[in-house]
CSV table of C-alpha atoms and ligand atoms in Angstrom, one decimal:
chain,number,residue,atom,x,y,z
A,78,UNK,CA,35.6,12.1,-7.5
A,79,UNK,CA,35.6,8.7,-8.7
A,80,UNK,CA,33.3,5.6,-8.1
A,81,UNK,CA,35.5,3.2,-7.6
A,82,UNK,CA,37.1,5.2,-4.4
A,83,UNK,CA,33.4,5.4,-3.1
A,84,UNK,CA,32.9,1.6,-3.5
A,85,UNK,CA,35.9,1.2,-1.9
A,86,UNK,CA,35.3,3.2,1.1
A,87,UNK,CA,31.9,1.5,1.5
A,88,UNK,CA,33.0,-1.8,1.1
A,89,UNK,CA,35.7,-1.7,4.0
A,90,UNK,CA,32.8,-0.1,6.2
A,91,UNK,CA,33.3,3.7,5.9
A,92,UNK,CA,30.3,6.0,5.8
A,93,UNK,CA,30.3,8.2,2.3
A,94,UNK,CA,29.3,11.5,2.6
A,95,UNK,CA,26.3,13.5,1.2
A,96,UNK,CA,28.8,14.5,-1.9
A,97,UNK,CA,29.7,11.6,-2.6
A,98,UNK,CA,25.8,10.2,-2.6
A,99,UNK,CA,24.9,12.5,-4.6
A,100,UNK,CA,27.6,12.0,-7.3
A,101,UNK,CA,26.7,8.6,-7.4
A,102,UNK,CA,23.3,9.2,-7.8
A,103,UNK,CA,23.4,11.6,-10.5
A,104,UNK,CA,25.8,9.8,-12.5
A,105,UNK,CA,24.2,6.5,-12.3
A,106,UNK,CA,21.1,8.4,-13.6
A,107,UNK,CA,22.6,10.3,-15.9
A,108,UNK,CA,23.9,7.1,-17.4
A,109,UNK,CA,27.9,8.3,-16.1
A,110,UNK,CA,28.5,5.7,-13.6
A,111,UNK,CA,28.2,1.9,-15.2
A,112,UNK,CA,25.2,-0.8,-13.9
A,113,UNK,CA,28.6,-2.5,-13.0
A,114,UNK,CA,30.1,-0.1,-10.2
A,115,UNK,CA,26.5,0.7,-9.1
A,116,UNK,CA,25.8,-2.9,-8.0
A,117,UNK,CA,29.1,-3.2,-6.6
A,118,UNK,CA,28.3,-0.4,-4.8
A,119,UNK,CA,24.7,-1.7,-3.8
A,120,UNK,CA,26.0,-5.0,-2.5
A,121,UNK,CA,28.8,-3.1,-0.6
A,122,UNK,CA,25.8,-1.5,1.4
A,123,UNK,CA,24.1,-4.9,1.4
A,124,UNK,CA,26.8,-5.8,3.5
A,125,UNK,CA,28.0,-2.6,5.4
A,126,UNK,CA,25.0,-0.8,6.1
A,127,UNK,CA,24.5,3.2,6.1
A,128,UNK,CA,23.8,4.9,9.2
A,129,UNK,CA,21.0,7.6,9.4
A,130,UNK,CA,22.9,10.6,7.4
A,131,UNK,CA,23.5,8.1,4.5
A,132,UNK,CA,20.3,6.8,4.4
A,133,UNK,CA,18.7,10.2,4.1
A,134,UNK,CA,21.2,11.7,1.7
A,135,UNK,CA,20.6,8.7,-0.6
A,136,UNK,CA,16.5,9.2,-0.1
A,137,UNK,CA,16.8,13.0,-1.3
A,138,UNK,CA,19.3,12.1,-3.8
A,139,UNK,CA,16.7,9.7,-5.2
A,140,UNK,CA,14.0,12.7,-4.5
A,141,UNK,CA,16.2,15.5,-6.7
A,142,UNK,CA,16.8,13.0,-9.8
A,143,UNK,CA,13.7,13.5,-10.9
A,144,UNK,CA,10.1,15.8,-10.6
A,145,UNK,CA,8.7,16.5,-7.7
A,146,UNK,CA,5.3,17.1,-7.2
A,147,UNK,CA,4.4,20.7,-5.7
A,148,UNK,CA,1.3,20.4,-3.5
A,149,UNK,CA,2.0,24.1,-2.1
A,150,UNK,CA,-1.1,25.2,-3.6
A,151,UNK,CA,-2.9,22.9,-1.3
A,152,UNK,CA,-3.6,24.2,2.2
A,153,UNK,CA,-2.7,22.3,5.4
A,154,UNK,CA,-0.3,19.6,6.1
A,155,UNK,CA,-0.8,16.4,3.0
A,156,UNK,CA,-0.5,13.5,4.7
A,157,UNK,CA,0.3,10.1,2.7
A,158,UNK,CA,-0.1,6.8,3.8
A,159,UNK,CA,2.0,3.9,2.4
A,160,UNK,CA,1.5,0.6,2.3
A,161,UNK,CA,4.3,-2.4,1.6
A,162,UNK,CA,1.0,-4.3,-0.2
A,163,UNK,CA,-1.4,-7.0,1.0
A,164,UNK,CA,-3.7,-8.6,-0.5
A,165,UNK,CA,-7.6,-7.5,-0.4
A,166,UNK,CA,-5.6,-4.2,0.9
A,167,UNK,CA,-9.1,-1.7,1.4
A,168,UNK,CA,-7.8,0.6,3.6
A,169,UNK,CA,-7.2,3.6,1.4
A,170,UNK,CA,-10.4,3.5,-0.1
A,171,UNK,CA,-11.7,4.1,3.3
A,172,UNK,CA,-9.1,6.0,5.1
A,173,UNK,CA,-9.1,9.1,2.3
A,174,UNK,CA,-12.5,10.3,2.5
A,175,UNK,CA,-12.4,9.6,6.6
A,176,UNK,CA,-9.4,11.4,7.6
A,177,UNK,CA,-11.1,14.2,4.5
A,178,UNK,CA,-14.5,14.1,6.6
A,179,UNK,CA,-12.2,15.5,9.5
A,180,UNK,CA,-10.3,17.8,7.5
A,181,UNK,CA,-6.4,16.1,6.8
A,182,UNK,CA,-6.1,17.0,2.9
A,183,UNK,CA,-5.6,13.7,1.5
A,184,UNK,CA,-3.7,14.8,-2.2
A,185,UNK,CA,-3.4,11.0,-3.2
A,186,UNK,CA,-1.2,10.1,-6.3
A,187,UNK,CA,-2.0,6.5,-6.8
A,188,UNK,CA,-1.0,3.3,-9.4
A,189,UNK,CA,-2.6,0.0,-10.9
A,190,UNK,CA,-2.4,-3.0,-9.5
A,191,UNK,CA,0.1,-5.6,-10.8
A,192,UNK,CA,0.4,-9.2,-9.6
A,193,UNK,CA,-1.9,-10.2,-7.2
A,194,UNK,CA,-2.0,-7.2,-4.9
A,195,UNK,CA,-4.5,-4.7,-6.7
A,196,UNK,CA,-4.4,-0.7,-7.0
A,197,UNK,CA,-6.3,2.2,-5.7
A,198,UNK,CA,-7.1,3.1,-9.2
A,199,UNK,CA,-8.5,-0.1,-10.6
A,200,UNK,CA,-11.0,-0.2,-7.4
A,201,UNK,CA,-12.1,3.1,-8.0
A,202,UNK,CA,-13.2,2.6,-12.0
A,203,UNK,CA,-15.3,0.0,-10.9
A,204,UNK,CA,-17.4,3.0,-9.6
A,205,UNK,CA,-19.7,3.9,-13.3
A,206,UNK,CA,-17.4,6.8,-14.8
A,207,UNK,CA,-14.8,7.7,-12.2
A,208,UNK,CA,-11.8,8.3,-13.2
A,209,UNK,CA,-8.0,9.8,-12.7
A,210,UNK,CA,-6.9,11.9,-15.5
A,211,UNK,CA,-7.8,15.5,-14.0
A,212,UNK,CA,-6.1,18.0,-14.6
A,213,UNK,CA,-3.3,19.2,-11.5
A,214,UNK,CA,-5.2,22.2,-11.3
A,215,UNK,CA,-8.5,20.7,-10.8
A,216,UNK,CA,-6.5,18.2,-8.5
A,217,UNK,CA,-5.7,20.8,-6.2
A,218,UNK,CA,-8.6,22.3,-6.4
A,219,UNK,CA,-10.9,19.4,-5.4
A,220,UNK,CA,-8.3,19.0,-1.9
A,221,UNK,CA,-8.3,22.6,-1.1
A,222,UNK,CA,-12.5,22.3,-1.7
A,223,UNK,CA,-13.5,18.8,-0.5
A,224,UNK,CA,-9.9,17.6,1.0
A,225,UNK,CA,-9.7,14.6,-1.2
A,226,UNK,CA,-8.8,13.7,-4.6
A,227,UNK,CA,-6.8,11.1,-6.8
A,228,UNK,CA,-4.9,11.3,-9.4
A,229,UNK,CA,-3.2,8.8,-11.8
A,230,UNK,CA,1.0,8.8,-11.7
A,231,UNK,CA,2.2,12.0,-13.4
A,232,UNK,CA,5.8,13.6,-14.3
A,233,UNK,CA,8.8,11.6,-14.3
A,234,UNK,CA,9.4,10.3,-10.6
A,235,UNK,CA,12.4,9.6,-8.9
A,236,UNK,CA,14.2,8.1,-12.1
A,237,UNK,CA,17.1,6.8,-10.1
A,238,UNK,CA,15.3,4.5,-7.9
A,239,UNK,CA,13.6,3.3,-11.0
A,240,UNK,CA,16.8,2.2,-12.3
A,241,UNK,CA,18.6,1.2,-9.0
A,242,UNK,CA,15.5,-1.5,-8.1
A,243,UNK,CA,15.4,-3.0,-11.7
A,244,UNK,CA,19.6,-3.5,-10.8
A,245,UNK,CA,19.3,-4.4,-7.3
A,246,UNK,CA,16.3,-7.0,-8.2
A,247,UNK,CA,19.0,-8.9,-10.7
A,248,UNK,CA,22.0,-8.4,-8.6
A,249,UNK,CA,20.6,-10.4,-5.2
A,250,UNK,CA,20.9,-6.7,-3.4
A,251,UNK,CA,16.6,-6.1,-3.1
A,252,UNK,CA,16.4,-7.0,1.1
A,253,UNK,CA,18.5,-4.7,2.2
A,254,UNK,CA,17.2,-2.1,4.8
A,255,UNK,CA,18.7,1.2,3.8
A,256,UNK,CA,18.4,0.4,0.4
A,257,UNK,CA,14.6,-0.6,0.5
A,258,UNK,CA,13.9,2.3,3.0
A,259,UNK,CA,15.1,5.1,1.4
A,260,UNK,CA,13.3,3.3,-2.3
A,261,UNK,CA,10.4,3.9,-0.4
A,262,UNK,CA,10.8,7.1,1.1
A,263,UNK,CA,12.0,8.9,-1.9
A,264,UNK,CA,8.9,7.9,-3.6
A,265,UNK,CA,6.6,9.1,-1.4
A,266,UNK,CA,8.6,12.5,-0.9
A,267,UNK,CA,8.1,12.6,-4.8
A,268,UNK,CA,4.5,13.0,-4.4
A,269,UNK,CA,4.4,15.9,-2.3
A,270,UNK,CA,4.0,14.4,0.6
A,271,UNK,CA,4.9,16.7,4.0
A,272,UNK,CA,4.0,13.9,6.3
A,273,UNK,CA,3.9,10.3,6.0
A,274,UNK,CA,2.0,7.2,7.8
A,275,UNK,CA,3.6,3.9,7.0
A,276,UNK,CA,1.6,0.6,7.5
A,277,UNK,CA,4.6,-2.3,7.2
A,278,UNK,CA,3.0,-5.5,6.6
A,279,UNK,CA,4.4,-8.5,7.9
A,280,UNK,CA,3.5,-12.5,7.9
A,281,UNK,CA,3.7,-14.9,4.6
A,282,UNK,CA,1.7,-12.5,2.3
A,283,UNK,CA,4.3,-9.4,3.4
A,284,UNK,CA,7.4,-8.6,1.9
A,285,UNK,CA,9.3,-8.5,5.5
A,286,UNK,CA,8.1,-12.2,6.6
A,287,UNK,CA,9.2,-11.8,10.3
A,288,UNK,CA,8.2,-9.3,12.7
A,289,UNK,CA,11.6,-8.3,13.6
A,290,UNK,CA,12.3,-7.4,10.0
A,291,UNK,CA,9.7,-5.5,9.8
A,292,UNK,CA,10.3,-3.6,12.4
A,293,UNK,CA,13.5,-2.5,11.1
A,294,UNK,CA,12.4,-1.9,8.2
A,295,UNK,CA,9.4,0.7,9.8
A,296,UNK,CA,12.2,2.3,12.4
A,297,UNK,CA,14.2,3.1,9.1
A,298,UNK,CA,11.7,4.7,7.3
A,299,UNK,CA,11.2,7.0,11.0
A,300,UNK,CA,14.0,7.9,11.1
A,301,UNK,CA,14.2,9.2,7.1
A,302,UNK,CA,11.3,10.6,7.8
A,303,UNK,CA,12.0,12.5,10.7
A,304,UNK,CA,15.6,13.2,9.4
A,305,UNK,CA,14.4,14.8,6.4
A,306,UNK,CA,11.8,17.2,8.1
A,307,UNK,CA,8.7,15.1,7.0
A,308,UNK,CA,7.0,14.1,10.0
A,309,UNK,CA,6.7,10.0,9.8
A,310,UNK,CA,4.7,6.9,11.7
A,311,UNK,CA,4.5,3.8,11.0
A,312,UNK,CA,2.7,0.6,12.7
A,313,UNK,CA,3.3,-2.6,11.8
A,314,UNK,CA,0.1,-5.2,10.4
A,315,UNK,CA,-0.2,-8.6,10.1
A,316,UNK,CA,-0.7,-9.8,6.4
A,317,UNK,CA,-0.8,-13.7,7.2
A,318,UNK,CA,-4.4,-13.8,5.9
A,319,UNK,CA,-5.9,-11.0,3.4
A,320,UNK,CA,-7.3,-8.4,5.3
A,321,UNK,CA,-11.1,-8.0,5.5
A,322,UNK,CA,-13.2,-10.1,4.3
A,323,UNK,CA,-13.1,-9.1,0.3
A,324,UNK,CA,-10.4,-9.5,-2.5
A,325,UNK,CA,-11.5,-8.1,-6.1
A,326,UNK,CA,-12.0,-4.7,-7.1
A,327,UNK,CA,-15.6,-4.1,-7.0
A,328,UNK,CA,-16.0,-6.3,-3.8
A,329,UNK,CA,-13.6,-4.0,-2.4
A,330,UNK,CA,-15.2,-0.9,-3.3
A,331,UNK,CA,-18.1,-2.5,-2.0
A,332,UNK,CA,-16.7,-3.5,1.6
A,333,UNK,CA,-15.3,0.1,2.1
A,334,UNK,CA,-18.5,1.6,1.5
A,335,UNK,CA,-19.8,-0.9,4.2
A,336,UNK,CA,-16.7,0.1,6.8
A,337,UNK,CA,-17.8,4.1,6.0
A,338,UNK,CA,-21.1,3.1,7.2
A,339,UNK,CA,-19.8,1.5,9.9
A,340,UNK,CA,-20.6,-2.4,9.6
A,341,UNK,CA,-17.1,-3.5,7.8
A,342,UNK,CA,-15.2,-6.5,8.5
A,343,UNK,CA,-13.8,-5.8,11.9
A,344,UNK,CA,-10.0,-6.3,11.0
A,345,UNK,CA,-10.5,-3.5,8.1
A,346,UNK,CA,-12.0,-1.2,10.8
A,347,UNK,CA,-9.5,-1.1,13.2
A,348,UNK,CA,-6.6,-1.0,10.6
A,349,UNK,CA,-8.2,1.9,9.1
A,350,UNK,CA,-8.8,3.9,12.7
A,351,UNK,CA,-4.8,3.2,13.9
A,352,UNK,CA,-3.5,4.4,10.6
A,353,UNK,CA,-6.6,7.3,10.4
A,354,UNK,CA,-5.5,8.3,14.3
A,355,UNK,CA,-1.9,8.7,13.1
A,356,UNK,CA,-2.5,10.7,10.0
A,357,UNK,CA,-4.9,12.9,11.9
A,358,UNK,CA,-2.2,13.3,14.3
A,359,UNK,CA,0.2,14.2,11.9
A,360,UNK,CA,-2.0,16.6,9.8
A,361,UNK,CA,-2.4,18.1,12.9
A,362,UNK,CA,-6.2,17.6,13.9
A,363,UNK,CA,-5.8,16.1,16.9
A,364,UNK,CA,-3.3,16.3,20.2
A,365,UNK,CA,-3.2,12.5,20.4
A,366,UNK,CA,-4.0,9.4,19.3
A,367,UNK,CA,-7.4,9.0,21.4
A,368,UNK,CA,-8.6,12.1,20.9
A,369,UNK,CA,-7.8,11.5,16.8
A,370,UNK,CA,-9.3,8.0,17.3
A,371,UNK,CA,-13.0,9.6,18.6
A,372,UNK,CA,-12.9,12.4,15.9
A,373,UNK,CA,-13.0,9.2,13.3
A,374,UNK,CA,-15.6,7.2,14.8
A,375,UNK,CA,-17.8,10.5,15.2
A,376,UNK,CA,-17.4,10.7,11.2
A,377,UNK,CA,-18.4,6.8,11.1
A,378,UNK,CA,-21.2,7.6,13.2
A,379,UNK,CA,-22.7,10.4,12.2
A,380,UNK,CA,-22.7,10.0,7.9
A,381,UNK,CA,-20.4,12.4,7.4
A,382,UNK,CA,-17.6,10.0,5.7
A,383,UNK,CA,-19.7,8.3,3.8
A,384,UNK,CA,-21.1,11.0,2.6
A,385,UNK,CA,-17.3,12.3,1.5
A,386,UNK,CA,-16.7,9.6,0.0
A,387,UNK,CA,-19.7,10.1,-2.4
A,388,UNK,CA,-18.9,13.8,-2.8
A,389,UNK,CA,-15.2,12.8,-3.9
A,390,UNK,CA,-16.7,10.3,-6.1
A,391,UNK,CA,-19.0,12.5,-7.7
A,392,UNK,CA,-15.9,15.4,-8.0
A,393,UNK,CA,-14.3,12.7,-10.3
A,394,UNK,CA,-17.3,12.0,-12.7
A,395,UNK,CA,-18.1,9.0,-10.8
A,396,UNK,CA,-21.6,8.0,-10.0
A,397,UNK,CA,-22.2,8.5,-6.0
A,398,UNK,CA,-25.1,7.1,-5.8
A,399,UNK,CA,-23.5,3.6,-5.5
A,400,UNK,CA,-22.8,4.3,-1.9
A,401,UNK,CA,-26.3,3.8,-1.5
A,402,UNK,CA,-27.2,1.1,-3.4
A,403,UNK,CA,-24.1,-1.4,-4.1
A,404,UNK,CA,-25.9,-3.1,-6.3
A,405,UNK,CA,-24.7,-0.5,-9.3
A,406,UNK,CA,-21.4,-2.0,-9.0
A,407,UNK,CA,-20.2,-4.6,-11.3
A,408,UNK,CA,-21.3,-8.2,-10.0
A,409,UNK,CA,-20.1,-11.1,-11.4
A,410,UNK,CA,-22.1,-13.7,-13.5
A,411,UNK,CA,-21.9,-17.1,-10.8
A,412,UNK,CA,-21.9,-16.7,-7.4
A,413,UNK,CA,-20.2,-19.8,-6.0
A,414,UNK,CA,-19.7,-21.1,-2.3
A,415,UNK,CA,-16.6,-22.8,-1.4
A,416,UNK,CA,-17.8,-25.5,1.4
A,417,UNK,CA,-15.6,-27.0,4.7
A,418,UNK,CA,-14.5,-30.1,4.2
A,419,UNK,CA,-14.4,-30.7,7.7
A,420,UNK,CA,-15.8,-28.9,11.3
A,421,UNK,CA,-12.9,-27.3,13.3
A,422,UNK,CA,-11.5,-24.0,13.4
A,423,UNK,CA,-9.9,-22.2,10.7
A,424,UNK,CA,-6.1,-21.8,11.4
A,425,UNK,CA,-4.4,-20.8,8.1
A,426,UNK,CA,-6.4,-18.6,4.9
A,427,UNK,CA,-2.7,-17.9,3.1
A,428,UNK,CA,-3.2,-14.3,2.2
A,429,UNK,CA,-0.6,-15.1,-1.2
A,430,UNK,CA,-2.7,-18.1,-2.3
A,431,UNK,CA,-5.6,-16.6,-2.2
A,432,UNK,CA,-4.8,-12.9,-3.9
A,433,UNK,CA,-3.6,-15.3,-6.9
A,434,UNK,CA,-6.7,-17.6,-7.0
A,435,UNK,CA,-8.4,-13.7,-7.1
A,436,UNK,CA,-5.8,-13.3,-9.9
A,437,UNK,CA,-6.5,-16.6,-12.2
A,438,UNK,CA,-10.4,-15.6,-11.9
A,439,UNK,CA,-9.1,-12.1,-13.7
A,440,UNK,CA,-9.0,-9.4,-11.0
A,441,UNK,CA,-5.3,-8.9,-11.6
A,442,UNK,CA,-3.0,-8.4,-14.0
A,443,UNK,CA,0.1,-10.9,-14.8
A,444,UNK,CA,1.6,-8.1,-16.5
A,445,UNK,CA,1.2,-4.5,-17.1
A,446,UNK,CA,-1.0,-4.5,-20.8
A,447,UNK,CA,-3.7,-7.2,-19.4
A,448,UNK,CA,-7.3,-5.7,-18.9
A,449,UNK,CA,-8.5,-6.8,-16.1
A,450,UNK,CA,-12.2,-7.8,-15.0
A,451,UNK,CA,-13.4,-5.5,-12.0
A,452,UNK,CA,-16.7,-7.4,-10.6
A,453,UNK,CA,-14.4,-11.1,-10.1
A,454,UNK,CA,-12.9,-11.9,-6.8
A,455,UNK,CA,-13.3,-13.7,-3.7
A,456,UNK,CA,-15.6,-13.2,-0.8
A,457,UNK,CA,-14.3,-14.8,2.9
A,458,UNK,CA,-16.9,-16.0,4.8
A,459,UNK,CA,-14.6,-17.3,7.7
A,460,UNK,CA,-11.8,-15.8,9.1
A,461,UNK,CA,-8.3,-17.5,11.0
A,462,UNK,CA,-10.0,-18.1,14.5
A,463,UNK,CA,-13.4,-18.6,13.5
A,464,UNK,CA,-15.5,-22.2,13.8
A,465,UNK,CA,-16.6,-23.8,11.1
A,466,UNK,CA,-18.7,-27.0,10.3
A,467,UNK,CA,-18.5,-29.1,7.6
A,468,UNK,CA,-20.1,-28.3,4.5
A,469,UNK,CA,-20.8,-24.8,5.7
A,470,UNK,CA,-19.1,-22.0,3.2
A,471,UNK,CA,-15.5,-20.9,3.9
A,472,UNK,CA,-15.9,-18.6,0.9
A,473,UNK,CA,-17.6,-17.1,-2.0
A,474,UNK,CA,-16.1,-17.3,-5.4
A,475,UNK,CA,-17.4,-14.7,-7.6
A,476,UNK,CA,-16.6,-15.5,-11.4
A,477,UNK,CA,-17.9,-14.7,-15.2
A,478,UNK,CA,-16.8,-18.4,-16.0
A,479,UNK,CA,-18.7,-21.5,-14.5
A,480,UNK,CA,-15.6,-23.9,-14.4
A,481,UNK,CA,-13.6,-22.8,-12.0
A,482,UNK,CA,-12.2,-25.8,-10.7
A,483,UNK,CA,-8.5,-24.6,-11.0
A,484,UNK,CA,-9.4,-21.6,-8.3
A,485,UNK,CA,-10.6,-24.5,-6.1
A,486,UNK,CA,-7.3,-26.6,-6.5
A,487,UNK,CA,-5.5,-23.2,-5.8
A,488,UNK,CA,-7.5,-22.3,-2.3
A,489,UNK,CA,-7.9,-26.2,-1.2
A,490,UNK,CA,-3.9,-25.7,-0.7
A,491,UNK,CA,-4.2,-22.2,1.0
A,492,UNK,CA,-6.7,-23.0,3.9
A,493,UNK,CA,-6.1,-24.9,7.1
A,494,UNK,CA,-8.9,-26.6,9.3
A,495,UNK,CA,-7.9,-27.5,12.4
A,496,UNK,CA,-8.8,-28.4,15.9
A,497,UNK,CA,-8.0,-25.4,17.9
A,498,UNK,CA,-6.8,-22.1,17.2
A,499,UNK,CA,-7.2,-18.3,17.4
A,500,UNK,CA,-7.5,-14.9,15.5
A,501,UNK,CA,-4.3,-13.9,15.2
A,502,UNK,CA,-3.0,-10.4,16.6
A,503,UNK,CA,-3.8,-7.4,13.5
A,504,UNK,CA,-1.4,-4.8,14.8
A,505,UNK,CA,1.6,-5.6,16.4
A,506,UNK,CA,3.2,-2.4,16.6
A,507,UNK,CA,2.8,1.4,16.6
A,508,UNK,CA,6.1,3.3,16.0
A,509,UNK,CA,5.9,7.4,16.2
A,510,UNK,CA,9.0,8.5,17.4
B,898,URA,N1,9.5,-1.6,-2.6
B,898,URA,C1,10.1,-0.5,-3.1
B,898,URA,O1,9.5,0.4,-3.5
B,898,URA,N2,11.5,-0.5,-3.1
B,898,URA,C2,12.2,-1.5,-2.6
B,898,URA,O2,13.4,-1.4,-2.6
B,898,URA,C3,11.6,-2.6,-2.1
B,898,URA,C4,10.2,-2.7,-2.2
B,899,CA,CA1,-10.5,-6.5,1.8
């Protein structure tokens, strides 16, 4: 086989076959096949397209380059949930020890934060002594005992997606829908995951800015899914404005704790029971949606998720007793309100802006080595749709430094005031075939 037939074939709109993706993808990892003929090859697809047996021959291609992470140890189906990144993004801190309350195994393999969108892992050391390096024995024994655990990234994942992203992101070939689709999925296979609930974000803080986009992007990763005998659902969210009301990793942990007990920002809530219904669904818990939907609410209701969360905390060295007193979290130094310059209604809180105004106060890292502060961040006080009067405070600014009049320059450009206007819709889609 050579390359150059297969670039050729794909450029004048041929479909390759599973041998042939898989010689590409083992050469090109292997270090066989030049950066040159694989991003020919990558804008070739750019421009062609795969259908549905390409895309999930490149996704497993991707999946066999590397380790994979054997949960078989673990008992019942592992469900992962996947998010394309927001900004003040809570959900899985709420979502893994709810679905764990009613029994999914949530066996979570999760990352730092980089940029202004923060990770699972940095929220969850800002609970005293928690932390991610356990053992994988202990890991699996925590899921099969409590159903929910986290562990840091391990083992030497999908290698060639690793290398074809850093290529596509310097050869103008990133926004391509097979090519982002099956980066995605082949991750997430990686992991160990035997079923898979995407949440696709979409709006100015998403990486698919349209809806249509995303939606093609989400029926993609279905069909992969679904192709590849992991059973996959998606939905699509809007990420105009951050979601809930707190950005910042302790004011995060501190909101989730809140949704667990049942008084969380109202957006949060319902994100987190339409993903929760799904996975549910797809551990197998529930017949439907509905009935999935009533078995999380009980476990709002009733303590019982809260009180997992705490036992998961505890399982990892942390100290639960945070969930009943937040006060044992980190808190910043100044506390300081951010006032309306005008009465109206709010009609724009750019969810971008305002993760990177979270960012400049130290909550996120501009690259990988920076230490980041875990008690800085932002709290909203309005949402888009709400009233406001002048003078009364969009937002709180929680900061260990005094002068923080750059932040202020930063979020007097990412909120609108207007006359009229309304919350906008939080979930435009649900896709499960
Ligand atoms: N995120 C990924 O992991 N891969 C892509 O190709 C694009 C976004
Ligand atoms: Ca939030």
């Amino acid at each position: 086989m050579r390359m150059v037939d297969l670039i050729e074939k794909k450029r004048d709109g041929q479909a390759l076959t599973e041998e042939e993706i898989n010689f590409f993808i083992e050469g090109y990892t292997k270090g066989d096949i030049p950066d040159y003929q694989a991003s020919s090859l990558a804008m070739a697809v750019y421009f062609q397209d795969m259908n549905e047996a390409e895309r999930a021959a490149l996704t497993m291609a991707m999946v066999n380059s590397g380790d994979v992470i054997d949960l078989s140890n673990i008992n019942g189906v592992k469900v992962d949930k996947h998010s394309t990144g927001g900004v003040g993004d809570t959900t899985t801190l709420v979502l893994a020890p709810l679905v764990a309350a009613v029994g999914v195994p949530v066996a979570k393999m999760s990352g730092r934060g980089l940029g202004h969108t923060g990770g699972t892992i940095d929220k969850l050391e800002s609970i005293e002594g928690f932390h991610v390096e356990i053992s994988e024995e202990k890991f699996v024994k925590l899921v099969n005992e409590d159903k929910v655990a986290v562990i840091g990234q391990t083992g030497n994942l999908t290698p060639a997606d690793k290398k074809l992203y850093g290529l596509r992101d310097v050869t103008g070939t990133v926004n391509s829908i097979p090519l982002i689709a099956s980066s995605i999925m082949s991750k997430k296979i990686a992991a160990g995951a035997d079923a898979i609930v995407l949440d696709v974000k979409t709006g100015n803080g998403a990486f698919m800015k349209t809806l249509e986009d995303a939606e093609s992007l989400a029926r993609a990763m279905v069909n992969i899914g679904n192709n590849v005998g992991r059973n996959t659902m998606a939905i699509i969210s809007d990420m105009g404005q951050p979601l809930g009301n707190a950005i910042g990793n302790a004011l995060e942990v501190k909101e989730a704790i809140e949704t667990l007990q049942g008084q969380g920002p109202k957006d949060l809530t319902d994100l987190v029971l339409t993903l929760g219904s799904q996975m549910v669904v797809v551990g197998g818990k529930a017949q439907d949606l509905a009935e999935a939907r009533t078995l999380l609410e009980n476990a709002i209701a009733d303590g019982t998720a809260l009180a997992r969360f705490k036992t998961f905390i505890e399982n990892q060295d942390g100290d639960g007793s945070v969930v009943d007193d937040v006060s044992k979290l980190p808190q910043a130094q100044y506390q300081i309100d951010y006032p309306a310059t005008k009465s109206g209604v709010v009609t724009e809180i750019v969810a971008n802006e305002v993760g990177v105004a979270s960012m400049m106060l130290g909550a996120g890292r501009q690259t990988k080595e920076d230490d980041i502060d875990l008690s800085v961040g932002i709290v909203l006080n309005k949402k888009v749709g709400d009233k406001v009067k002048a003078g009364e405070s969009l937002l709180t600014i929680h900061s260990n430094r005094e002068q923080v009049d750059d932040v202020i320059e930063k979020l007097n450009a990412s909120i609108t005031i207007s006359d009229s206007g309304k919350a906008p819709t939080l979930i435009h889609k649900v896709i499960t075939e």
